[in-house]
mmCIF file with all atom_site columns, C-alpha atoms in Angstrom:
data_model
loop_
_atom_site.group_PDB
_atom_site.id
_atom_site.type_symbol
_atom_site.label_atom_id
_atom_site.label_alt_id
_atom_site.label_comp_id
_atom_site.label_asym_id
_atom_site.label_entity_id
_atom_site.label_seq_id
_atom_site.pdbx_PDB_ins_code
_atom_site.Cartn_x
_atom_site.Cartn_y
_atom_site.Cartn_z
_atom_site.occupancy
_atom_site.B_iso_or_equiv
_atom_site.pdbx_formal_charge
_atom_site.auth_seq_id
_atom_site.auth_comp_id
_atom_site.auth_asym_id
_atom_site.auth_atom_id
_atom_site.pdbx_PDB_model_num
ATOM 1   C CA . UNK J 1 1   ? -11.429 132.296 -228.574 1.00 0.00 ? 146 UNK J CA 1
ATOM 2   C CA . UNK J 1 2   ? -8.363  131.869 -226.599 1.00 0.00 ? 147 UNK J CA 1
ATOM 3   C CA . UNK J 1 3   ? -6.185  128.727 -226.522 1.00 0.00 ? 148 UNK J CA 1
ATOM 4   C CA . UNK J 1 4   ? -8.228  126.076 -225.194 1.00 0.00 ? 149 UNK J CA 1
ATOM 5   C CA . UNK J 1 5   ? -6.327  123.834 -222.223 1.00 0.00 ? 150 UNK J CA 1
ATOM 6   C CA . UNK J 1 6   ? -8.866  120.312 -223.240 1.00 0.00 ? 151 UNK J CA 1
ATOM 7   C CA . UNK J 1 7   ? -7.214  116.543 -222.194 1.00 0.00 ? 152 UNK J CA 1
ATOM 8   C CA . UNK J 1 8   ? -7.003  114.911 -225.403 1.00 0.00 ? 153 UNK J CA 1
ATOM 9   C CA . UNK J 1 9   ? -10.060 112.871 -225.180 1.00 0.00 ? 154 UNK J CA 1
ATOM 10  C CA . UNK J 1 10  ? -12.410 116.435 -224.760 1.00 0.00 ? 155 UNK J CA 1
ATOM 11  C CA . UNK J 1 11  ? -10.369 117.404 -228.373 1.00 0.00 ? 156 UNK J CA 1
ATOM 12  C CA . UNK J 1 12  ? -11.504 114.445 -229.960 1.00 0.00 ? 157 UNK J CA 1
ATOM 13  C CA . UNK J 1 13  ? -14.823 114.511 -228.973 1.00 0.00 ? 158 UNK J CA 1
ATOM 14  C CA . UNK J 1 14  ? -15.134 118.592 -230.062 1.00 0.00 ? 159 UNK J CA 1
ATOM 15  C CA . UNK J 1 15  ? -13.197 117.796 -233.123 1.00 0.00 ? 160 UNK J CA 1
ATOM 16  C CA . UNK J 1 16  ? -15.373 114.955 -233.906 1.00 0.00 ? 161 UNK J CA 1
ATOM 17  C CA . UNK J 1 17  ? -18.300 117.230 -232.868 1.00 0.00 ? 162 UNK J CA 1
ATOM 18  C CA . UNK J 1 18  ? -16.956 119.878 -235.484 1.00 0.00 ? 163 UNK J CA 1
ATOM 19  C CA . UNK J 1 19  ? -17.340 117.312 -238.351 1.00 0.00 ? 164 UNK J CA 1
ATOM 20  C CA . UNK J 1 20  ? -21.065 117.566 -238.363 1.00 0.00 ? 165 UNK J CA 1
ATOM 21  C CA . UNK J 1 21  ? -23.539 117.569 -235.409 1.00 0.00 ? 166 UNK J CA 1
ATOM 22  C CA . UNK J 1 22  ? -23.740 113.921 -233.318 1.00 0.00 ? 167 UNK J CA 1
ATOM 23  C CA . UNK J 1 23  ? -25.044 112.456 -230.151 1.00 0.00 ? 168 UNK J CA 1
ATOM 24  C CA . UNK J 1 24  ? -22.675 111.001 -227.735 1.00 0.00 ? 169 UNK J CA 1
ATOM 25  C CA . UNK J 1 25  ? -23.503 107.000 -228.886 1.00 0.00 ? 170 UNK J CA 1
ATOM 26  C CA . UNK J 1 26  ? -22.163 107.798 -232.367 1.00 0.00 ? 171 UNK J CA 1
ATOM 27  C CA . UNK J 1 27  ? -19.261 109.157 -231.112 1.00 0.00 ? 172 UNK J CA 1
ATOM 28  C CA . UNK J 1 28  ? -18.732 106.514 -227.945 1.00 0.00 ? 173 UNK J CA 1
ATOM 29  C CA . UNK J 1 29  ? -18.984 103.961 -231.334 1.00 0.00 ? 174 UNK J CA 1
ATOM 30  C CA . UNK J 1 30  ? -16.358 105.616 -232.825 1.00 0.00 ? 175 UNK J CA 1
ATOM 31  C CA . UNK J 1 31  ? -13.742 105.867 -229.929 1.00 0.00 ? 176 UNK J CA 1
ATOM 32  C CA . UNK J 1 32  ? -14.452 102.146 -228.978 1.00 0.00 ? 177 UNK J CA 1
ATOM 33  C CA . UNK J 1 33  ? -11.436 99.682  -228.983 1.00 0.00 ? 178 UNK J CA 1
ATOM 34  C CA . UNK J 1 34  ? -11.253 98.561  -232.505 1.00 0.00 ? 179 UNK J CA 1
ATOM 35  C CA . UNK J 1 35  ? -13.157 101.617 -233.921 1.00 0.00 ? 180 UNK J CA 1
ATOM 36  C CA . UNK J 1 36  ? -11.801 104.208 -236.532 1.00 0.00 ? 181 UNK J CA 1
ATOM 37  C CA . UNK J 1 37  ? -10.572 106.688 -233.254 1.00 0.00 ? 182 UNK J CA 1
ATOM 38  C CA . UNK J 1 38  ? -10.388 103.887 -230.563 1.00 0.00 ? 183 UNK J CA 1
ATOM 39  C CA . UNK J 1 39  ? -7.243  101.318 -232.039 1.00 0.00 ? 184 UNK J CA 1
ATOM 40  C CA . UNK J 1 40  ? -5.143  104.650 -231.691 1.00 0.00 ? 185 UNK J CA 1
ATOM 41  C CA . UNK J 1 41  ? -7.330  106.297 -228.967 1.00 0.00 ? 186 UNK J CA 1
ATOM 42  C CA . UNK J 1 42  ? -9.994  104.670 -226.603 1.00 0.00 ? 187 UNK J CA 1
ATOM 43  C CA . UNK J 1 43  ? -12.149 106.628 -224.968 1.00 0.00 ? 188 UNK J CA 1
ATOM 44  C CA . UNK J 1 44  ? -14.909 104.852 -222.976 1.00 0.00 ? 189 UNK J CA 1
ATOM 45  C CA . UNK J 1 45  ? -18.388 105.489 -223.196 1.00 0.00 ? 190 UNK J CA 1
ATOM 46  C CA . UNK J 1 46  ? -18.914 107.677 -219.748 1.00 0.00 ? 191 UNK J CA 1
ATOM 47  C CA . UNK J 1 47  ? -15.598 109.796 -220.601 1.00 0.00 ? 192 UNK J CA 1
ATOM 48  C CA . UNK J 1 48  ? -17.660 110.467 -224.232 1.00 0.00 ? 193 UNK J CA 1
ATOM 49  C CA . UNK J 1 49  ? -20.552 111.543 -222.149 1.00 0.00 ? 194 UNK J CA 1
ATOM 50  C CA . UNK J 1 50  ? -18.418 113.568 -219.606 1.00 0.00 ? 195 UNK J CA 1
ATOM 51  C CA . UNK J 1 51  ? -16.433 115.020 -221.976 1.00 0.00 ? 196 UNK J CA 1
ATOM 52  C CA . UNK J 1 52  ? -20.261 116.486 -223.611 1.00 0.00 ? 197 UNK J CA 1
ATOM 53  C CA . UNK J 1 53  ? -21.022 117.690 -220.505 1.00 0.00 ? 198 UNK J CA 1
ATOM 54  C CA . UNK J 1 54  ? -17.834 119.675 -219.807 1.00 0.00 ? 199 UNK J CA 1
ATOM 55  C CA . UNK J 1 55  ? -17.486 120.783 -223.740 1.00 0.00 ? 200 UNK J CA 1
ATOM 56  C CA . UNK J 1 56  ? -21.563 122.313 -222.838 1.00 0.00 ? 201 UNK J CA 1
ATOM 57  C CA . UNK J 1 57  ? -20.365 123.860 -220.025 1.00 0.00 ? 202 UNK J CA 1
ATOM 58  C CA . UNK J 1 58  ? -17.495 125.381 -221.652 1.00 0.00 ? 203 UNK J CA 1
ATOM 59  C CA . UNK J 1 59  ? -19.900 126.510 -224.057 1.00 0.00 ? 204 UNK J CA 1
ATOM 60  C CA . UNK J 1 60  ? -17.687 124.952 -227.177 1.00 0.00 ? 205 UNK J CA 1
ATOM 61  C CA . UNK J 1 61  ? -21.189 122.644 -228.145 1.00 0.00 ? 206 UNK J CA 1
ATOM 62  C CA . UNK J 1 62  ? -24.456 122.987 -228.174 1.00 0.00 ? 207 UNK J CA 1
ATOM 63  C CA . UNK J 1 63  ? -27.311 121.075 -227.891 1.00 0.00 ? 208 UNK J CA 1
ATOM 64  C CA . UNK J 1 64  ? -29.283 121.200 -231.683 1.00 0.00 ? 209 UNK J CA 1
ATOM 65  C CA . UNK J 1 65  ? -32.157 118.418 -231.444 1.00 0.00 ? 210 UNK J CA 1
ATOM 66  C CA . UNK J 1 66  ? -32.661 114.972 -230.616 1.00 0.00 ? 211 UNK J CA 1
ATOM 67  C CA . UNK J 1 67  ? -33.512 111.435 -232.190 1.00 0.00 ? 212 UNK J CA 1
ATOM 68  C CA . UNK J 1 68  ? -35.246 108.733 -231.081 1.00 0.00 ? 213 UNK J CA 1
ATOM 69  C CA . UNK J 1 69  ? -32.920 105.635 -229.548 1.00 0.00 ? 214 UNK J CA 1
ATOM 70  C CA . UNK J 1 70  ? -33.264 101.730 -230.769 1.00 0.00 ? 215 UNK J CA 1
ATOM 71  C CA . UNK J 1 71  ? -34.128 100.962 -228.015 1.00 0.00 ? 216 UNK J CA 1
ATOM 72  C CA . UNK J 1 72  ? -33.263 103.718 -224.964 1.00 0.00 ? 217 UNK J CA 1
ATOM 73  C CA . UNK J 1 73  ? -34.540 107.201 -224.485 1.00 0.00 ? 218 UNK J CA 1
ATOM 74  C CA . UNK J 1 74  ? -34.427 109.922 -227.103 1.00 0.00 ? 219 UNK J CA 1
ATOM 75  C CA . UNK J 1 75  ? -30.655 111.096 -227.939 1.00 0.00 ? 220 UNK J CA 1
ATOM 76  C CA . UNK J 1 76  ? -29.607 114.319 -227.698 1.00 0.00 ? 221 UNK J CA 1
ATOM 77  C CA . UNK J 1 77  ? -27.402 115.778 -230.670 1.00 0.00 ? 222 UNK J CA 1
ATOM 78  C CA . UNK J 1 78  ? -24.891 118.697 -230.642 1.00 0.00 ? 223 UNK J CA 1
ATOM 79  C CA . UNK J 1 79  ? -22.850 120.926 -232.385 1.00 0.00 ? 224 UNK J CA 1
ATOM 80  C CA . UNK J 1 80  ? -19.933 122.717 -232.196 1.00 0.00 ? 225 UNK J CA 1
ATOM 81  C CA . UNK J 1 81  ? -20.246 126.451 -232.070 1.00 0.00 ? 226 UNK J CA 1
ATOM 82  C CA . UNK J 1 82  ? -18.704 128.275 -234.666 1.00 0.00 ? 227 UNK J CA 1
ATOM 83  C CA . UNK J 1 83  ? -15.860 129.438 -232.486 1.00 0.00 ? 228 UNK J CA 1
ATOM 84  C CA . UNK J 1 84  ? -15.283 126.208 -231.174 1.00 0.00 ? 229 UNK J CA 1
ATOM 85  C CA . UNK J 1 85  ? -14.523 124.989 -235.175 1.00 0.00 ? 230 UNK J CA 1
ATOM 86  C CA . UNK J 1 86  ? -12.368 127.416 -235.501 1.00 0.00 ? 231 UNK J CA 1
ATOM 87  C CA . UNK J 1 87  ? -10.769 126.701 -232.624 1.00 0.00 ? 232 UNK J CA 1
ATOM 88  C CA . UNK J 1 88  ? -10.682 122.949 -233.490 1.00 0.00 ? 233 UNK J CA 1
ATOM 89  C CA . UNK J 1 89  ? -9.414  123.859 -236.940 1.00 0.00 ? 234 UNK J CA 1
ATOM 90  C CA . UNK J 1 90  ? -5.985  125.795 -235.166 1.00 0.00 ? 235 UNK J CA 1
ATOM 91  C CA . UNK J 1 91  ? -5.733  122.746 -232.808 1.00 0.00 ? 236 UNK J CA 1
ATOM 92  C CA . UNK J 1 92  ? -5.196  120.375 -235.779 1.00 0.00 ? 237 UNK J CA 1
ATOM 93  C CA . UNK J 1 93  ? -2.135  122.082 -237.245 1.00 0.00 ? 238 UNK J CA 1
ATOM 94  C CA . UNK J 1 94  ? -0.586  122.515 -234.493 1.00 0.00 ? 239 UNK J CA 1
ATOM 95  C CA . UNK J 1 95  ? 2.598   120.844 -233.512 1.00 0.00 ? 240 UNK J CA 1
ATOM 96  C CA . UNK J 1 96  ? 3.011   117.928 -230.891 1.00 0.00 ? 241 UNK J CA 1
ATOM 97  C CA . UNK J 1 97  ? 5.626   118.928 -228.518 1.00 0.00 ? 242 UNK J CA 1
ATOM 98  C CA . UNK J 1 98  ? 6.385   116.639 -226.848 1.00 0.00 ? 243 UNK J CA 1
ATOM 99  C CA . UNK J 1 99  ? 7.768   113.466 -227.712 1.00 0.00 ? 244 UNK J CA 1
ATOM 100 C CA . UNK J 1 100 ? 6.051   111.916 -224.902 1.00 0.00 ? 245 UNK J CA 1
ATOM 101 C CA . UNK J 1 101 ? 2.291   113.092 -226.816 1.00 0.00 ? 246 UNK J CA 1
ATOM 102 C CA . UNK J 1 102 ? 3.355   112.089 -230.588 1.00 0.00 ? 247 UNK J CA 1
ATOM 103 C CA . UNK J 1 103 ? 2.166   108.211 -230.455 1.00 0.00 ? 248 UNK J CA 1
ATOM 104 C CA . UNK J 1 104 ? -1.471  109.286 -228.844 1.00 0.00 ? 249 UNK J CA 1
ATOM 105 C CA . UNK J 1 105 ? -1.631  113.297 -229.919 1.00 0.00 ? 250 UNK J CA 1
ATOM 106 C CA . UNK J 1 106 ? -0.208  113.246 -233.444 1.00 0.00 ? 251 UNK J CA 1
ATOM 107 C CA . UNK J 1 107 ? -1.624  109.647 -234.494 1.00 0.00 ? 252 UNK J CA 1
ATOM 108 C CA . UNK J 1 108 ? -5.132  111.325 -233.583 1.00 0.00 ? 253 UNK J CA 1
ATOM 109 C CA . UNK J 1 109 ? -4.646  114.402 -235.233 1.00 0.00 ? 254 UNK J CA 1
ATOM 110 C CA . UNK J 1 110 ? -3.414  113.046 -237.830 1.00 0.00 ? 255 UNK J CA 1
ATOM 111 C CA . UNK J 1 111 ? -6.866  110.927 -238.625 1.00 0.00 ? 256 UNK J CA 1
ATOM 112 C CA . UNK J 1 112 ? -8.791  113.632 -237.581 1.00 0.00 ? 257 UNK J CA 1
ATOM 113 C CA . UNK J 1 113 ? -7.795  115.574 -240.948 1.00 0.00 ? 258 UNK J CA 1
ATOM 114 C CA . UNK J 1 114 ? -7.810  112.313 -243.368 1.00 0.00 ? 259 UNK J CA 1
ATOM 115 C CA . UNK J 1 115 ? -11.413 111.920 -241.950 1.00 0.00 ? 260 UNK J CA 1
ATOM 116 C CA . UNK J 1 116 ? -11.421 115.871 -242.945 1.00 0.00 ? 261 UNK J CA 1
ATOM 117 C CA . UNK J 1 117 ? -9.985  115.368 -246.220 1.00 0.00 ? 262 UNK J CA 1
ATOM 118 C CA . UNK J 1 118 ? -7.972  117.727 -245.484 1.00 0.00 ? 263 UNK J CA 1
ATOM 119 C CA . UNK J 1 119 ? -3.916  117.816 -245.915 1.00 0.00 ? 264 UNK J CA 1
ATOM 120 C CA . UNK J 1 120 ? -1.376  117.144 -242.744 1.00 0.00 ? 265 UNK J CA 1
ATOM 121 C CA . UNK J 1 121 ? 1.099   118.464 -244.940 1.00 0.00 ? 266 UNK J CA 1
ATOM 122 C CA . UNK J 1 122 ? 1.325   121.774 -242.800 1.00 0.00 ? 267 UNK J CA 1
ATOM 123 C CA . UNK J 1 123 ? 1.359   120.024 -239.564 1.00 0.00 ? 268 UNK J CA 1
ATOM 124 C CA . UNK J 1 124 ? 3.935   117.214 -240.909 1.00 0.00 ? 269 UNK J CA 1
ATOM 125 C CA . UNK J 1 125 ? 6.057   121.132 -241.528 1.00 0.00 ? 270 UNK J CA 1
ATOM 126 C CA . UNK J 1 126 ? 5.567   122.593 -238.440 1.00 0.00 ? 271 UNK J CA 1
#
């Protein structure tokens, strides 16, 4: 898959979508303000949901199945493709840039791989 060109709130959502298979309301409750993602990076509920319909289109997730809402209509859940992890994976140990993206882009990425368990030690490098 070639290098993908996402805003950062589409990389959060597909990386977050790479972690295991979600509907949007799971992940809008983790990018609130206050949440795990949302004190370093809020992203509102309708840019979680626009972000899953441009990340379908793009063909990076995919809709697996749905559950039944408390109290709204049945919630669709998605994956990430296999490419798409992959492609999420490469994204995360990448370097920021630009000094202008290190307090939103490098914060985030940097979460994204403790809630991976996974080092930062190589992106820290790079």
């Amino acid at each position: 898959m070639e290098q993908l060109d996402l805003p950062l709130a589409e990389w959060i959502v597909l990386a977050l979508m790479a972690e295991r298979p979600s509907h949007g309301f799971a992940i809008a409750a983790l990018t609130a303000e206050g949440a795990e993602i949302g004190e370093f990076w809020y992203i509102s509920r309708p840019m979680v949901y626009r972000s899953i319909t441009r990340l379908v289109e793009r063909g990076l997730i995919t809709a697996v199945g749905s559950e039944e809402g408390n109290r709204g209509p049945q919630r669709m859940i998605y994956a990430a493709t296999r490419s798409a992890k992959s492609t999420v994976t490469r994204w995360l140990s990448e370097p920021v840039t630009e000094l202008f993206d290190v307090r939103a882009e490098l914060t985030c990425k940097l979460l994204l791989l403790q809630r991976r368990a996974t080092s930062p030690a190589r992106l820290v490098e790079r």
